[in-house]
Amino acid sequence: MKWFHRTTEPWEIVERRTVEAVPMYAEDELEEIDVVRVADVPMGGTYVFDLRKGADLRRAVVFARQQLLQEALAKNYNVLLTEGYTFTHMRKGKRHRAEVRYIARPAHALGKLPPTPQPPFMAVLDLYVSQLA
């Protein structure tokens, strides 16, 4: 019996950058938030996106954050106290792909929440996207 293996070209890793989990709110903002419950362990998710251009990397990280927040809402948490992510930009021929691993510590807070901030250190991503252009 012969085994036929498809010759598939592997994804080449173009760039990988990590932003360690950092607090999303300043101490004075945390004093205004009535946190009732904090998750024992951080939540994380891995999301893969096909990219058309470099600017899509920023949208991929923002979308990954939104998805993780939706998963936290399903577990009765409504705010992310710390956030961090790793993005990996991959290439196969002319196709580009991004893998975003987003990690956050969710909590449940009462009352009015402050505006949701952008993911941390987006300037790291913007600098990389500007280098692609």
Coordinates of N, CA and C in Angstrom, one line a residue, residues 22-66:
V22 N -1.1 43.6 31.5 CA -0.9 44.8 32.3 C -2.3 45.3 32.8
P23 N -2.3 46.0 33.9 CA -3.6 46.6 34.4 C -4.2 47.5 33.3
M24 N -5.5 47.5 33.2 CA -6.1 48.3 32.2 C -6.7 49.6 32.7
Y25 N -6.8 49.7 34.1 CA -7.3 50.9 34.7 C -6.3 51.4 35.7
A26 N -6.3 52.7 35.8 CA -5.4 53.3 36.8 C -6.0 53.1 38.2
E27 N -5.2 53.3 39.3 CA -5.7 53.1 40.6 C -6.9 53.9 41.0
D28 N -7.0 55.2 40.5 CA -8.1 56.0 40.8 C -9.4 55.5 40.1
E29 N -9.2 55.0 38.9 CA -10.4 54.4 38.2 C -10.9 53.2 38.9
L30 N -9.9 52.3 39.4 CA -10.3 51.1 40.1 C -11.1 51.4 41.4
E31 N -10.8 52.5 42.0 CA -11.5 52.9 43.2 C -12.9 53.2 42.9
E32 N -13.2 53.7 41.7 CA -14.6 54.1 41.3 C -15.4 52.9 40.9
I33 N -14.7 51.8 40.5 CA -15.4 50.6 40.0 C -15.6 49.7 41.3
D34 N -16.9 49.3 41.4 CA -17.3 48.4 42.5 C -17.1 46.9 42.1
V35 N -15.9 46.4 42.2 CA -15.6 45.0 41.8 C -16.1 44.1 42.9
V36 N -17.0 43.2 42.4 CA -17.6 42.2 43.4 C -16.8 40.9 43.3
R37 N -16.4 40.5 42.2 CA -15.8 39.2 42.0 C -14.7 39.2 40.9
V38 N -13.6 38.6 41.2 CA -12.5 38.5 40.2 C -12.3 37.0 39.9
A39 N -12.0 36.7 38.6 CA -11.8 35.3 38.3 C -10.5 34.8 38.9
D40 N -10.5 33.5 39.3 CA -9.3 33.0 40.0 C -8.1 32.9 39.0
V41 N -8.4 32.6 37.8 CA -7.3 32.5 36.8 C -7.6 33.3 35.6
P42 N -6.6 33.7 34.8 CA -6.9 34.5 33.6 C -7.6 33.7 32.6
M43 N -8.4 34.3 31.7 CA -9.0 33.7 30.6 C -8.1 34.0 29.4
G44 N -8.2 33.0 28.4 CA -7.4 33.2 27.2 C -8.1 32.6 26.0
G45 N -7.8 33.1 24.9 CA -8.3 32.6 23.6 C -7.4 32.8 22.5
T46 N -7.4 31.9 21.6 CA -6.6 32.0 20.4 C -7.5 32.2 19.2
Y47 N -7.2 33.2 18.4 CA -8.0 33.5 17.2 C -7.1 33.6 16.0
V48 N -7.6 33.1 14.9 CA -6.8 33.1 13.6 C -7.6 33.9 12.6
F49 N -6.9 34.8 11.9 CA -7.5 35.6 10.9 C -6.7 35.6 9.6
D50 N -7.4 35.5 8.5 CA -6.7 35.7 7.2 C -6.7 37.2 6.9
L51 N -5.5 37.7 6.5 CA -5.3 39.1 6.3 C -5.2 39.5 4.8
R52 N -5.7 40.7 4.6 CA -5.6 41.2 3.2 C -4.4 42.2 3.1
K53 N -4.2 42.9 4.3 CA -3.2 44.0 4.3 C -2.7 44.1 5.7
G54 N -1.6 44.8 5.9 CA -1.0 44.9 7.3 C -1.9 45.6 8.3
A55 N -2.7 46.6 7.8 CA -3.6 47.3 8.8 C -4.6 46.3 9.4
D56 N -4.9 45.2 8.8 CA -5.8 44.2 9.4 C -5.3 43.6 10.7
L57 N -4.0 43.7 10.9 CA -3.4 43.2 12.2 C -4.0 43.9 13.4
R58 N -4.2 45.2 13.3 CA -4.7 46.0 14.4 C -6.2 45.6 14.6
R59 N -6.9 45.4 13.5 CA -8.3 45.0 13.7 C -8.4 43.6 14.3
A60 N -7.5 42.8 13.9 CA -7.5 41.4 14.4 C -7.3 41.4 16.0
V61 N -6.4 42.2 16.5 CA -6.2 42.3 17.9 C -7.4 42.8 18.6
V62 N -8.0 43.9 18.1 CA -9.2 44.5 18.7 C -10.4 43.5 18.6
F63 N -10.5 42.8 17.5 CA -11.6 41.8 17.4 C -11.4 40.6 18.4
A64 N -10.1 40.2 18.6 CA -9.8 39.1 19.6 C -10.2 39.6 21.0
R65 N -9.9 40.8 21.3 CA -10.3 41.4 22.6 C -11.8 41.3 22.8
Q66 N -12.6 41.7 21.7 CA -14.0 41.7 21.8 C -14.5 40.3 22.0

